[in-house]
Coordinates of C-alpha atoms in Angstrom, one line a residue:
Chain A
M1 CA -87.6 10.1 -3.6
S2 CA -89.4 12.7 -1.6
T3 CA -92.7 13.9 -2.9
P4 CA -92.7 17.7 -3.3
A5 CA -95.3 19.5 -1.2
P6 CA -98.2 20.9 -3.1
Q7 CA -97.6 24.5 -4.3
A8 CA -100.7 25.8 -2.7
A9 CA -103.2 24.6 -0.2
A10 CA -106.3 22.9 -1.5
G11 CA -108.5 24.8 1.0
N12 CA -111.1 23.6 3.4
I13 CA -114.9 23.5 3.1
A14 CA -115.0 27.3 3.3
T15 CA -112.1 28.1 0.9
F16 CA -112.0 25.2 -1.5
N17 CA -114.3 26.9 -4.0
I18 CA -112.1 30.0 -4.3
L19 CA -109.7 28.1 -6.6
H20 CA -111.3 24.8 -7.4
G21 CA -115.1 25.4 -7.3
F22 CA -115.4 25.6 -11.0
P23 CA -113.6 22.5 -12.1
E24 CA -115.1 20.5 -9.3
A25 CA -118.6 21.6 -10.3
L26 CA -117.7 20.7 -13.9
V27 CA -116.6 17.2 -13.1
R28 CA -119.7 16.7 -11.0
G29 CA -121.8 18.0 -13.9
M30 CA -120.2 15.4 -16.1
R31 CA -121.4 12.7 -13.7
S32 CA -124.7 13.1 -15.6
S33 CA -123.1 11.8 -18.8
F34 CA -122.7 8.2 -17.4
L35 CA -124.9 5.7 -19.1
G36 CA -127.9 4.9 -17.0
D37 CA -129.7 1.6 -16.3
Q38 CA -132.0 2.4 -19.1
D39 CA -129.2 2.9 -21.6
Y40 CA -127.5 -0.4 -20.6
H41 CA -130.9 -2.2 -20.9
H42 CA -131.4 -0.9 -24.4
L43 CA -127.8 -1.7 -25.4
T44 CA -128.0 -5.3 -24.1
Q45 CA -131.2 -5.8 -26.2
C46 CA -129.4 -4.9 -29.4
E47 CA -129.0 -7.5 -32.1
T48 CA -126.4 -5.8 -34.3
L49 CA -123.7 -3.2 -33.8
D50 CA -125.7 -0.8 -35.9
D51 CA -128.4 -1.0 -33.2
V52 CA -125.7 -0.2 -30.6
R53 CA -124.6 2.8 -32.6
L54 CA -128.2 4.0 -32.9
N55 CA -128.8 3.6 -29.2
L56 CA -125.6 5.5 -28.4
T57 CA -126.5 8.5 -30.5
E58 CA -129.2 9.2 -27.8
T59 CA -126.6 9.3 -25.1
D60 CA -123.6 11.5 -24.3
Y61 CA -121.5 9.4 -26.8
G62 CA -123.6 10.7 -29.6
D63 CA -121.1 13.3 -30.8
A64 CA -118.1 11.0 -30.3
I65 CA -119.5 8.3 -32.7
A66 CA -121.3 10.6 -35.1
D67 CA -118.4 10.5 -37.6
F68 CA -118.4 6.7 -37.9
N69 CA -120.8 5.0 -40.3
A70 CA -120.2 1.6 -38.8
I71 CA -118.7 0.8 -35.4
T72 CA -116.6 -2.1 -34.2
P73 CA -115.7 -2.7 -30.6
A74 CA -112.2 -1.2 -31.3
V75 CA -113.6 1.9 -33.0
L76 CA -116.1 2.4 -30.2
Q77 CA -113.3 2.1 -27.6
K78 CA -111.1 4.5 -29.5
A79 CA -113.9 7.1 -29.8
A80 CA -114.9 6.7 -26.2
I81 CA -111.3 7.1 -24.9
E82 CA -110.9 10.2 -27.2
K83 CA -114.0 11.7 -25.6
L84 CA -112.7 11.0 -22.1
V85 CA -109.4 12.5 -23.0
T86 CA -111.0 15.6 -24.4
E87 CA -113.0 16.0 -21.2
F88 CA -110.0 15.4 -19.0
K89 CA -107.9 17.9 -20.9
Y90 CA -110.7 20.4 -20.6
L91 CA -110.6 19.9 -16.8
R92 CA -106.9 20.2 -16.8
T93 CA -106.9 23.6 -18.6
Q94 CA -109.5 24.9 -16.1
S95 CA -107.5 23.9 -13.0
V96 CA -104.8 25.7 -11.0
E97 CA -102.4 24.4 -8.4
P98 CA -102.5 22.0 -6.5
L99 CA -105.4 20.5 -8.6
A100 CA -103.3 20.8 -11.7
T101 CA -100.5 18.6 -10.2
F102 CA -103.2 16.2 -9.0
L103 CA -104.6 15.8 -12.5
D104 CA -101.0 15.4 -13.8
F105 CA -100.5 12.6 -11.3
I106 CA -103.5 10.8 -12.8
T107 CA -101.9 10.9 -16.3
Y108 CA -98.5 9.5 -15.0
E109 CA -100.0 6.1 -14.8
Y110 CA -100.8 6.1 -18.5
M111 CA -97.4 7.5 -19.3
I112 CA -95.8 4.5 -17.5
E113 CA -98.1 2.1 -19.4
N114 CA -97.2 3.8 -22.7
V115 CA -93.4 3.5 -22.0
M116 CA -93.9 -0.1 -21.2
L117 CA -96.0 -0.7 -24.2
L118 CA -93.3 0.8 -26.4
L119 CA -90.5 -1.2 -24.8
K120 CA -92.5 -4.4 -25.0
G121 CA -93.4 -3.7 -28.6
A122 CA -89.8 -2.9 -29.5
L123 CA -88.7 -6.2 -28.0
S124 CA -91.0 -8.2 -30.2
G125 CA -89.9 -6.0 -33.2
R126 CA -93.1 -4.3 -34.0
D127 CA -93.6 -1.2 -36.0
I128 CA -93.2 2.1 -34.1
N129 CA -96.1 3.9 -35.8
E130 CA -98.3 1.0 -35.0
L131 CA -97.2 1.1 -31.3
I132 CA -97.8 4.8 -31.0
E133 CA -101.2 4.3 -32.4
Q134 CA -101.9 1.9 -29.5
C135 CA -100.7 4.2 -26.8
H136 CA -103.2 5.7 -24.4
P137 CA -103.7 9.3 -25.4
L138 CA -103.7 10.5 -21.8
G139 CA -100.1 9.4 -21.4
M140 CA -98.5 10.9 -24.5
F141 CA -95.1 12.4 -24.6
K142 CA -93.6 14.6 -27.3
E143 CA -93.5 12.8 -30.7
S144 CA -89.6 12.8 -30.6
T145 CA -89.7 11.2 -27.1
M146 CA -92.2 8.6 -28.2
R147 CA -90.0 7.6 -31.2
S148 CA -86.8 7.4 -29.3
I149 CA -88.1 5.1 -26.5
P150 CA -88.0 1.9 -28.5
T151 CA -84.5 2.4 -29.7
F152 CA -83.0 1.2 -26.4
E153 CA -81.1 -2.1 -25.9
N154 CA -82.5 -4.6 -23.5
S155 CA -79.9 -4.6 -20.7
A156 CA -79.2 -2.7 -17.5
R157 CA -76.9 -0.5 -19.5
G158 CA -79.6 0.1 -22.1
Y159 CA -82.1 1.1 -19.4
A160 CA -79.6 3.6 -18.0
D161 CA -79.1 5.1 -21.4
L162 CA -82.8 5.2 -22.0
Y163 CA -83.3 7.1 -18.8
Q164 CA -80.4 9.5 -19.3
T165 CA -81.2 10.5 -22.8
V166 CA -85.0 10.2 -23.1
L167 CA -87.0 9.7 -19.9
V168 CA -85.1 12.1 -17.7
D169 CA -87.1 15.1 -19.0
T170 CA -90.5 13.4 -18.6
P171 CA -92.6 13.4 -15.5
V172 CA -92.1 9.7 -15.0
G173 CA -88.3 10.1 -15.1
P174 CA -87.9 10.1 -11.3
Y175 CA -89.7 6.7 -11.0
F176 CA -87.4 5.3 -13.6
A177 CA -84.4 6.7 -11.8
M178 CA -85.6 5.0 -8.6
F179 CA -86.0 1.7 -10.4
L180 CA -82.4 1.9 -11.8
Q181 CA -81.0 2.8 -8.5
E182 CA -82.8 -0.1 -6.7
S183 CA -81.9 -2.6 -9.3
S184 CA -78.2 -1.6 -9.2
E185 CA -78.3 -2.1 -5.5
H186 CA -79.6 -5.6 -6.0
Q187 CA -77.0 -6.4 -8.8
G188 CA -75.1 -8.6 -6.4
T189 CA -77.8 -11.1 -6.0
D190 CA -77.9 -13.9 -8.6
A191 CA -81.7 -13.6 -9.1
R192 CA -81.3 -11.3 -12.1
H193 CA -81.7 -14.0 -14.8
V194 CA -85.3 -13.6 -15.5
L195 CA -87.0 -13.9 -18.8
E196 CA -87.1 -10.7 -20.8
E197 CA -90.9 -10.7 -20.9
V198 CA -91.0 -11.0 -17.1
E199 CA -88.4 -8.3 -16.8
I200 CA -90.6 -5.8 -18.6
E201 CA -93.5 -6.7 -16.3
I202 CA -91.2 -6.2 -13.3
I203 CA -90.2 -2.8 -14.5
K204 CA -93.8 -1.8 -15.0
S205 CA -94.8 -3.1 -11.6
S206 CA -92.0 -1.2 -10.0
L207 CA -92.8 2.1 -11.7
I208 CA -96.5 1.7 -10.8
K209 CA -95.5 1.0 -7.2
Y210 CA -93.4 4.2 -7.1
W211 CA -96.2 6.1 -8.8
I212 CA -98.8 4.9 -6.2
E213 CA -96.5 5.8 -3.3
D214 CA -95.7 9.2 -4.8
F215 CA -99.3 10.0 -5.5
Y216 CA -100.3 8.8 -2.0
H217 CA -97.8 11.0 -0.3
F218 CA -98.9 13.9 -2.5
V219 CA -102.5 13.6 -1.5
Q220 CA -101.5 13.2 2.2
K221 CA -99.6 16.5 1.9
I222 CA -102.7 18.2 0.4
G223 CA -104.5 17.0 3.5
G224 CA -108.1 17.5 4.5
E225 CA -110.9 15.8 2.7
T226 CA -108.7 14.9 -0.2
A227 CA -106.3 13.0 2.0
D228 CA -109.1 11.0 3.5
I229 CA -111.0 10.1 0.3
M230 CA -108.2 9.9 -2.2
G231 CA -105.9 8.3 0.4
E232 CA -108.4 5.5 0.8
L233 CA -108.8 5.0 -3.0
L234 CA -105.0 4.7 -3.4
R235 CA -104.6 2.4 -0.4
V236 CA -107.1 0.1 -1.9
R237 CA -105.4 0.4 -5.3
A238 CA -102.0 -0.5 -3.7
D239 CA -103.5 -3.5 -2.0
T240 CA -105.1 -4.7 -5.3
N241 CA -101.7 -4.3 -7.0
A242 CA -99.9 -6.3 -4.3
I243 CA -102.5 -9.1 -4.5
N244 CA -102.4 -9.2 -8.3
I245 CA -98.6 -9.2 -8.4
T246 CA -98.6 -12.2 -6.0
L247 CA -101.3 -14.0 -7.9
N248 CA -99.7 -13.4 -11.3
S249 CA -96.2 -14.5 -10.1
F250 CA -97.3 -18.1 -9.4
G251 CA -95.7 -20.3 -12.1
T252 CA -93.1 -17.7 -13.1
P253 CA -89.5 -17.3 -11.9
L254 CA -90.7 -14.6 -9.6
N255 CA -92.2 -17.2 -7.3
E256 CA -88.9 -19.1 -6.7
P257 CA -88.0 -18.9 -3.0
A258 CA -84.9 -16.8 -3.7
M259 CA -86.8 -14.3 -5.8
R260 CA -89.8 -14.0 -3.5
S261 CA -88.0 -12.1 -0.8
S262 CA -85.7 -10.2 -3.1
D263 CA -87.6 -9.2 -6.2
R264 CA -91.3 -9.8 -5.5
K265 CA -91.2 -8.1 -2.2
R266 CA -89.8 -5.0 -3.8
L267 CA -92.9 -4.7 -6.0
Y268 CA -95.3 -4.4 -3.1
P269 CA -96.3 -0.7 -2.6
A270 CA -95.3 0.7 0.8
V271 CA -98.8 2.0 1.3
G272 CA -102.2 0.5 1.8
H273 CA -104.1 -1.7 4.3
L274 CA -101.9 -4.7 3.6
Y275 CA -98.7 -2.8 4.3
P276 CA -96.6 -3.7 6.3
A277 CA -98.0 -6.7 8.0
G278 CA -99.8 -8.1 5.0
T279 CA -97.1 -7.6 2.4
T280 CA -94.5 -9.3 4.7
E281 CA -96.7 -12.3 4.8
L282 CA -97.4 -12.1 1.1
T283 CA -93.6 -12.4 0.6
E284 CA -93.8 -16.0 1.9
V285 CA -96.7 -17.4 -0.1
S286 CA -96.0 -19.8 -2.9
N287 CA -99.4 -20.9 -4.1
E288 CA -103.0 -19.8 -4.2
E289 CA -103.9 -21.7 -1.0
E290 CA -101.3 -19.8 1.1
L291 CA -102.3 -16.5 -0.5
G292 CA -105.9 -17.2 0.6
R293 CA -104.8 -17.9 4.1
V294 CA -103.0 -14.5 4.3
L295 CA -106.0 -12.7 2.8
D296 CA -108.3 -14.3 5.4
L297 CA -106.7 -12.1 7.9
F298 CA -108.1 -9.0 6.1
P299 CA -111.9 -9.0 6.2
Q300 CA -112.3 -6.8 3.1
Y301 CA -110.1 -9.1 1.0
A302 CA -111.3 -12.4 2.5
A303 CA -114.7 -11.8 0.9
I304 CA -113.1 -11.0 -2.5
W305 CA -110.8 -14.0 -2.3
S306 CA -113.6 -16.4 -1.3
M307 CA -115.4 -15.4 -4.5
H308 CA -112.3 -16.2 -6.5
A309 CA -111.5 -19.4 -4.6
S310 CA -115.0 -20.7 -4.9
G311 CA -114.5 -20.8 -8.7
G312 CA -117.7 -18.9 -9.5
D313 CA -118.2 -17.3 -12.9
K314 CA -116.5 -14.1 -11.8
S315 CA -112.8 -13.8 -12.1
I316 CA -110.9 -11.9 -9.4
D317 CA -110.5 -9.0 -11.8
D318 CA -114.2 -8.8 -12.1
V319 CA -114.6 -8.8 -8.4
F320 CA -111.9 -6.1 -8.1
Y321 CA -113.7 -4.0 -10.8
E322 CA -116.9 -4.3 -8.9
R323 CA -115.3 -3.3 -5.6
D324 CA -113.5 -0.4 -7.4
V325 CA -116.7 1.0 -8.8
Q326 CA -118.3 0.9 -5.4
S327 CA -115.5 2.8 -3.7
L328 CA -115.1 5.2 -6.6
E329 CA -118.8 6.0 -6.5
L330 CA -118.3 6.9 -2.8
A331 CA -115.9 9.7 -3.9
F332 CA -118.9 11.5 -5.4
E333 CA -120.7 11.4 -2.1
S334 CA -118.8 14.3 -0.5
Q335 CA -117.8 17.7 -1.8
F336 CA -114.7 19.9 -1.6
H337 CA -112.0 17.4 -2.4
F338 CA -110.0 16.2 -5.4
G339 CA -111.0 12.5 -5.3
V340 CA -113.8 13.0 -7.7
F341 CA -111.4 13.8 -10.6
Y342 CA -109.7 10.5 -10.1
A343 CA -113.0 8.7 -9.6
Y344 CA -114.4 10.3 -12.7
A345 CA -111.6 9.2 -14.9
K346 CA -111.6 5.6 -13.5
L347 CA -115.4 5.2 -13.7
K348 CA -115.4 6.4 -17.3
E349 CA -112.8 3.8 -18.0
Q350 CA -115.1 1.2 -16.5
E351 CA -117.9 2.5 -18.6
I352 CA -115.7 2.1 -21.7
R353 CA -114.8 -1.4 -20.7
N354 CA -118.6 -2.1 -20.4
L355 CA -119.3 -0.7 -23.8
V356 CA -116.5 -2.8 -25.4
W357 CA -117.7 -5.9 -23.5
I358 CA -121.3 -5.4 -24.7
S359 CA -120.3 -4.7 -28.3
E360 CA -118.0 -7.7 -28.3
C361 CA -120.7 -10.0 -27.0
I362 CA -123.1 -8.7 -29.7
L363 CA -120.4 -9.1 -32.4
Q364 CA -119.7 -12.7 -31.3
Q365 CA -123.4 -13.6 -30.6
Q366 CA -122.6 -14.4 -27.0
K367 CA -125.9 -13.1 -25.6
D368 CA -125.8 -15.1 -22.4
E369 CA -122.5 -13.4 -21.4
I370 CA -123.7 -9.9 -22.2
N371 CA -124.8 -9.0 -18.7
K372 CA -121.3 -9.6 -17.1
F373 CA -120.3 -6.0 -16.8
V374 CA -120.2 -3.5 -13.9
P375 CA -122.6 -0.6 -14.5
V376 CA -121.6 2.7 -13.0
F377 CA -124.0 4.6 -10.7
S378 CA -126.6 1.9 -11.3
F379 CA -129.6 1.7 -9.1
H380 CA -129.4 -2.1 -9.2
S381 CA -125.9 -2.3 -7.8
P382 CA -125.7 -4.9 -5.0
W383 CA -124.4 -2.3 -2.6
R384 CA -127.2 0.2 -3.2
G385 CA -130.4 -0.3 -1.4
S386 CA -133.1 -1.2 -3.9
K387 CA -135.6 1.0 -2.0
R388 CA -134.3 4.1 -3.6
R389 CA -136.5 5.1 -6.5
Chain B
M1 CA -88.5 62.9 26.8
G2 CA -86.8 65.7 28.7
D3 CA -89.9 67.6 29.4
N4 CA -92.1 65.8 31.9
S5 CA -94.7 68.5 32.2
A6 CA -96.8 67.1 29.3
T7 CA -96.9 63.6 30.9
C8 CA -100.1 62.7 32.7
S9 CA -99.3 62.1 36.4
S10 CA -102.8 60.8 37.5
V11 CA -103.0 57.2 38.8
Y12 CA -105.4 56.5 36.0
C13 CA -102.9 57.4 33.3
N14 CA -100.8 55.0 31.2
Q15 CA -102.5 51.9 32.6
G16 CA -102.3 50.0 29.3
W17 CA -105.0 49.0 26.8
A18 CA -107.8 49.4 29.3
E19 CA -107.0 53.1 29.5
V20 CA -106.8 53.4 25.7
L21 CA -110.1 51.7 25.2
T22 CA -112.0 53.7 27.8
H23 CA -110.6 56.9 26.5
M24 CA -111.8 56.4 22.9
S25 CA -114.8 58.6 22.2
P26 CA -118.2 56.9 22.4
Y27 CA -118.9 58.6 19.0
G28 CA -115.9 56.7 17.7
Y29 CA -117.2 53.4 19.1
A30 CA -120.6 53.9 17.7
N31 CA -119.2 54.6 14.2
F32 CA -116.9 51.7 14.4
G33 CA -119.9 49.6 15.3
V34 CA -121.6 50.7 12.0
A35 CA -118.4 50.0 10.1
F36 CA -117.9 46.5 11.5
G37 CA -121.6 45.6 11.2
L38 CA -121.8 46.6 7.5
G39 CA -118.3 45.6 6.5
L40 CA -118.3 42.1 8.0
S41 CA -121.8 41.4 6.7
I42 CA -120.6 42.2 3.3
V43 CA -117.6 40.1 3.6
G44 CA -119.9 37.2 4.6
A45 CA -122.2 37.9 1.6
A46 CA -119.4 38.2 -0.8
W47 CA -117.8 35.0 0.4
G48 CA -121.1 33.2 0.1
I49 CA -121.7 34.4 -3.4
W50 CA -118.2 33.3 -4.4
L51 CA -118.7 29.8 -3.0
T52 CA -122.1 29.5 -4.7
G53 CA -121.2 31.3 -7.9
S54 CA -118.1 29.3 -8.8
S55 CA -120.0 26.0 -8.4
L56 CA -123.0 27.4 -10.1
V57 CA -121.2 28.3 -13.3
G58 CA -119.4 24.9 -13.3
A59 CA -122.5 22.8 -12.8
A60 CA -124.4 24.9 -15.4
V61 CA -122.0 23.8 -18.2
K62 CA -123.6 20.3 -18.4
A63 CA -127.0 21.3 -17.0
P64 CA -127.9 24.8 -18.3
R65 CA -131.4 24.6 -16.9
I66 CA -130.1 25.3 -13.3
R67 CA -128.7 28.6 -14.1
S68 CA -131.7 30.9 -13.3
K69 CA -133.2 28.7 -10.6
N70 CA -130.0 28.7 -8.6
L71 CA -129.7 32.5 -8.6
I72 CA -131.9 32.1 -5.5
S73 CA -128.8 30.9 -3.6
V74 CA -127.0 34.0 -4.7
I75 CA -130.0 36.1 -3.5
F76 CA -129.9 34.3 -0.1
C77 CA -126.3 35.4 0.2
E78 CA -127.2 38.9 -0.8
A79 CA -129.8 39.0 2.0
T80 CA -126.9 38.7 4.4
A81 CA -125.5 41.9 3.1
I82 CA -128.9 43.6 3.3
Y83 CA -129.1 42.6 7.1
G84 CA -125.8 44.5 7.5
V85 CA -127.1 47.5 5.6
I86 CA -130.3 47.6 7.7
M87 CA -128.4 47.4 10.9
A88 CA -126.0 50.1 9.7
I89 CA -128.9 52.4 8.9
I90 CA -130.5 51.8 12.3
L91 CA -127.2 52.4 14.1
T92 CA -126.3 55.5 12.1
N93 CA -129.7 57.1 13.0
K94 CA -128.9 56.7 16.6
I95 CA -125.7 58.6 16.5
K96 CA -126.6 62.2 17.4
E97 CA -124.3 65.1 18.0
P98 CA -124.7 67.3 21.1
E99 CA -127.1 70.4 20.8
N100 CA -124.3 72.7 21.6
P101 CA -121.1 71.3 20.1
D102 CA -118.1 72.6 22.0
Y103 CA -114.6 71.5 22.8
Y104 CA -115.8 70.4 26.3
L105 CA -119.0 68.6 27.2
E106 CA -121.4 70.6 29.2
E107 CA -121.7 70.5 33.0
G108 CA -123.9 67.7 34.2
W109 CA -123.4 65.6 31.1
D110 CA -124.9 62.0 31.3
Y111 CA -121.6 60.1 31.0
N112 CA -123.2 56.8 31.9
G113 CA -125.7 57.0 29.0
Y114 CA -122.9 58.4 26.8
Y115 CA -120.6 55.5 27.3
Y116 CA -123.4 53.0 27.3
A117 CA -124.5 54.2 23.9
G118 CA -121.0 54.0 22.5
Y119 CA -120.2 50.5 23.7
G120 CA -123.7 49.2 23.0
M121 CA -123.6 50.3 19.4
F122 CA -120.1 48.9 18.9
S123 CA -121.2 45.6 20.2
A124 CA -124.4 45.6 18.3
G125 CA -122.4 46.1 15.1
L126 CA -120.0 43.3 16.0
S127 CA -122.9 40.9 16.8
V128 CA -124.4 41.5 13.4
G129 CA -121.1 41.5 11.5
L130 CA -119.8 38.2 12.9
T131 CA -123.1 36.3 12.7
N132 CA -123.5 37.5 9.2
I133 CA -120.0 36.2 8.2
A134 CA -121.0 32.8 9.6
S135 CA -124.4 32.9 7.9
G136 CA -123.0 34.0 4.6
V137 CA -120.3 31.3 4.4
S138 CA -122.9 28.8 5.5
V139 CA -125.4 29.8 2.9
G140 CA -122.6 29.8 0.3
I141 CA -121.6 26.2 1.1
A142 CA -125.2 25.0 1.0
G143 CA -125.8 27.0 -2.2
S144 CA -122.7 25.4 -3.8
S145 CA -124.0 22.0 -3.0
C146 CA -127.5 23.0 -4.1
A147 CA -126.3 23.9 -7.6
I148 CA -124.3 20.7 -7.9
A149 CA -127.2 18.5 -6.6
D150 CA -129.7 20.3 -8.8
A151 CA -127.7 19.6 -11.9
Q152 CA -127.9 15.9 -11.2
D153 CA -131.4 15.6 -9.8
A154 CA -133.9 18.5 -10.0
S155 CA -136.0 17.1 -7.2
L156 CA -133.2 17.9 -4.7
F157 CA -133.4 21.7 -5.3
V158 CA -136.3 22.4 -3.0
K159 CA -134.9 20.2 -0.3
I160 CA -131.5 21.8 -0.2
L161 CA -133.2 25.2 -0.4
I162 CA -134.7 24.6 3.0
V163 CA -131.2 23.9 4.4
E164 CA -130.2 27.3 2.9
I165 CA -133.1 29.0 4.5
F166 CA -132.0 27.7 7.9
A167 CA -128.5 28.9 7.2
S168 CA -129.9 32.3 6.2
A169 CA -131.9 32.4 9.5
L170 CA -128.6 32.5 11.4
G171 CA -128.1 36.0 10.1
I172 CA -131.6 37.0 11.2
F173 CA -130.7 35.9 14.8
G174 CA -127.8 38.2 14.6
I175 CA -129.8 41.2 13.4
I176 CA -132.6 40.6 16.0
V177 CA -130.1 40.6 18.9
G178 CA -128.3 43.5 17.4
I179 CA -131.5 45.6 17.3
I180 CA -132.3 44.7 20.9
Q181 CA -128.7 45.5 22.0
S182 CA -128.8 48.9 20.3
N183 CA -132.4 49.7 21.5
A184 CA -131.4 51.2 24.8
C185 CA -128.5 53.1 23.3
T186 CA -129.4 56.8 23.0
F187 CA -126.7 59.4 22.8
P188 CA -127.3 62.3 25.2
I189 CA -127.6 65.5 23.3
A190 CA -127.7 67.9 26.2
A191 CA -126.8 68.0 29.9
L192 CA -129.1 66.4 32.4
G193 CA -131.8 68.5 34.1

C-alpha cells in the first residue's frame, strides 16, 4: 500500500500558522489542563473515592465528573475518556488538511482496537451491546458497521467476507486488505495452525504494524518539523511494538522456530531504530536472555531492558510508559508542527491511566503502591533538572 | 515591420534590459520606490499579524487573560507598517515636478542629479520594504510563540517581549538606512545655472 501524499503542505515556520495556527494554539492551551504535581499530591493523600472526587472538582476534570454522585475507577475512566474525546473532536472540527488527515490517523489506532475487541468478544460469545459499550469512543464506526463486525466466522474465508462486506468502507479497510493479502501469500506454509486467541492477536499486531508504517510515511511526506518530531515518536513506537511482540511471543506457538521467521518476523514494523538490523536479529531470539543480548546493541533500549532484567519493581510496560511520557513531552518543546496533537492525546491517556491507578489503589487500600504512576509535565520527573522552580 | 524609419538606429538602442531600465523615467523610479516601500512593509505587517493573531485567539480559548496583553505583539507588527508609511511620506515629499513642465527637459538640465534621485529613491523604498517583510514575519513568529508561552506561564511574557523588540528593531535598521539613502536624492526642478 502506498501512503497518499498530504493534500496540502503543512507549511514552514513562516506559513504554518496560516492554516494551523489556531488549532495548534488550542492544543497548546489545553496543555494547562494537565494535572500538576500539587493535584497528584492531593489525590494520593485521599482516603476515599469521595475525597478523590472532591479534589478533582478543583481541576479541569470538574465538569466531566460533576454529574456523578459517586465515582468508581471505571466511572472515572469513562468520564475522563469522554472528556478527551470531546476535546479531540473539537480540535478535529477546527482543522483543515493536512492536519485533518493527521488527526484521523490518530483515531485509526482506536478503530483497529475496536474491531479487534469486537472480534474477540464475538469469539467468546459476548453480548454485542456490552461490547460496543466497551469500545473506545475515538474509534467508533457507524452503528450498523459496529453491529455487523461480530457476525463473521472465524476462518480465512470469514475474514475475507468481513473485509468485503463491512470493513472495506472504513478507514482501516486498507490495512485489513493488506493483512488478507499477506496471509494468503503465506497460505502454503504449514504454520497456520495457531490457537484462535493468538490468531486475533496476530491480526491486531499486523494491522497496528501497517498503521504505524502508513502513519510514518504520511508524516514523512508532510515533511519539515512534523517529519522530524512525529517521525521520531513513531520510530520509537514501532520499536516498542517490536520488542513487546517478541517478549509476548515467548511461550506461545509464535516462538516456535518455524513460526519465528515466517509469522513473527512479519509483525515487526518496517520503520524505527531497530529496523532493519535489529528486527532481523529479533527474528532469531527464543528467550528473554537472547532478547536482552540483541537489545544491548541499542543503547536506548539496553537501559530499558536492564531495568526489566534486573527484576526491579517496575515492569517493562512501566519503563516504556515513562520513556513515552518523556519523549511526548519533548513534542511540546517546539512549535509549528503536528506532533503536539499526537502527544496531547497520548499524554492525556497516560493521565487517565494515572487517575485510574490512583483510584484503584485507594479503593483497594493499597497505599504503598499508590505512587507508582508516571506524572505528566511533572517538575519531579527524573529527566527534568530539579533546579527549575 | 516593413517600415524601418521608426526603428532607432543608434548603437545605444535595443541593447536589452539595461536599455529599458535606463530609459525609465526617474519620476517613475521614485514613485515605484514609494510603492514598494509602503506595499512590502504592509505585506510584512499583515503577515506578522496573521501569524500572531491566529495563535493568540487559539491560546486565549483556555487562558482568556492573555487576550489584551498580547495585543502588544499585534501592535509591534503594526509598527512595521508605520515604518513603511513614514518612509513613503518622506519619499513622496522629495518627488518634485519641474518648474516649467514641458515635453522636453530644459537646456542644461542636471541629468546626473535627476537619475541619482530616481535610482536612490527606488532603492530606498526597496531597502525599507524588504527589511520590513523580514521584520514583520520575525515579529509575527515571536508574537505567536509569545501568546502560547504566556498562556502557560505568565512570567514568560516579558521575556519573549524583549525578543520581539529585537525583531522589531530589524525594521528600524531598514528605515534608518532608507532615510540616509534618500537624503542626497533631490529632484532638480530647473536647469543648472
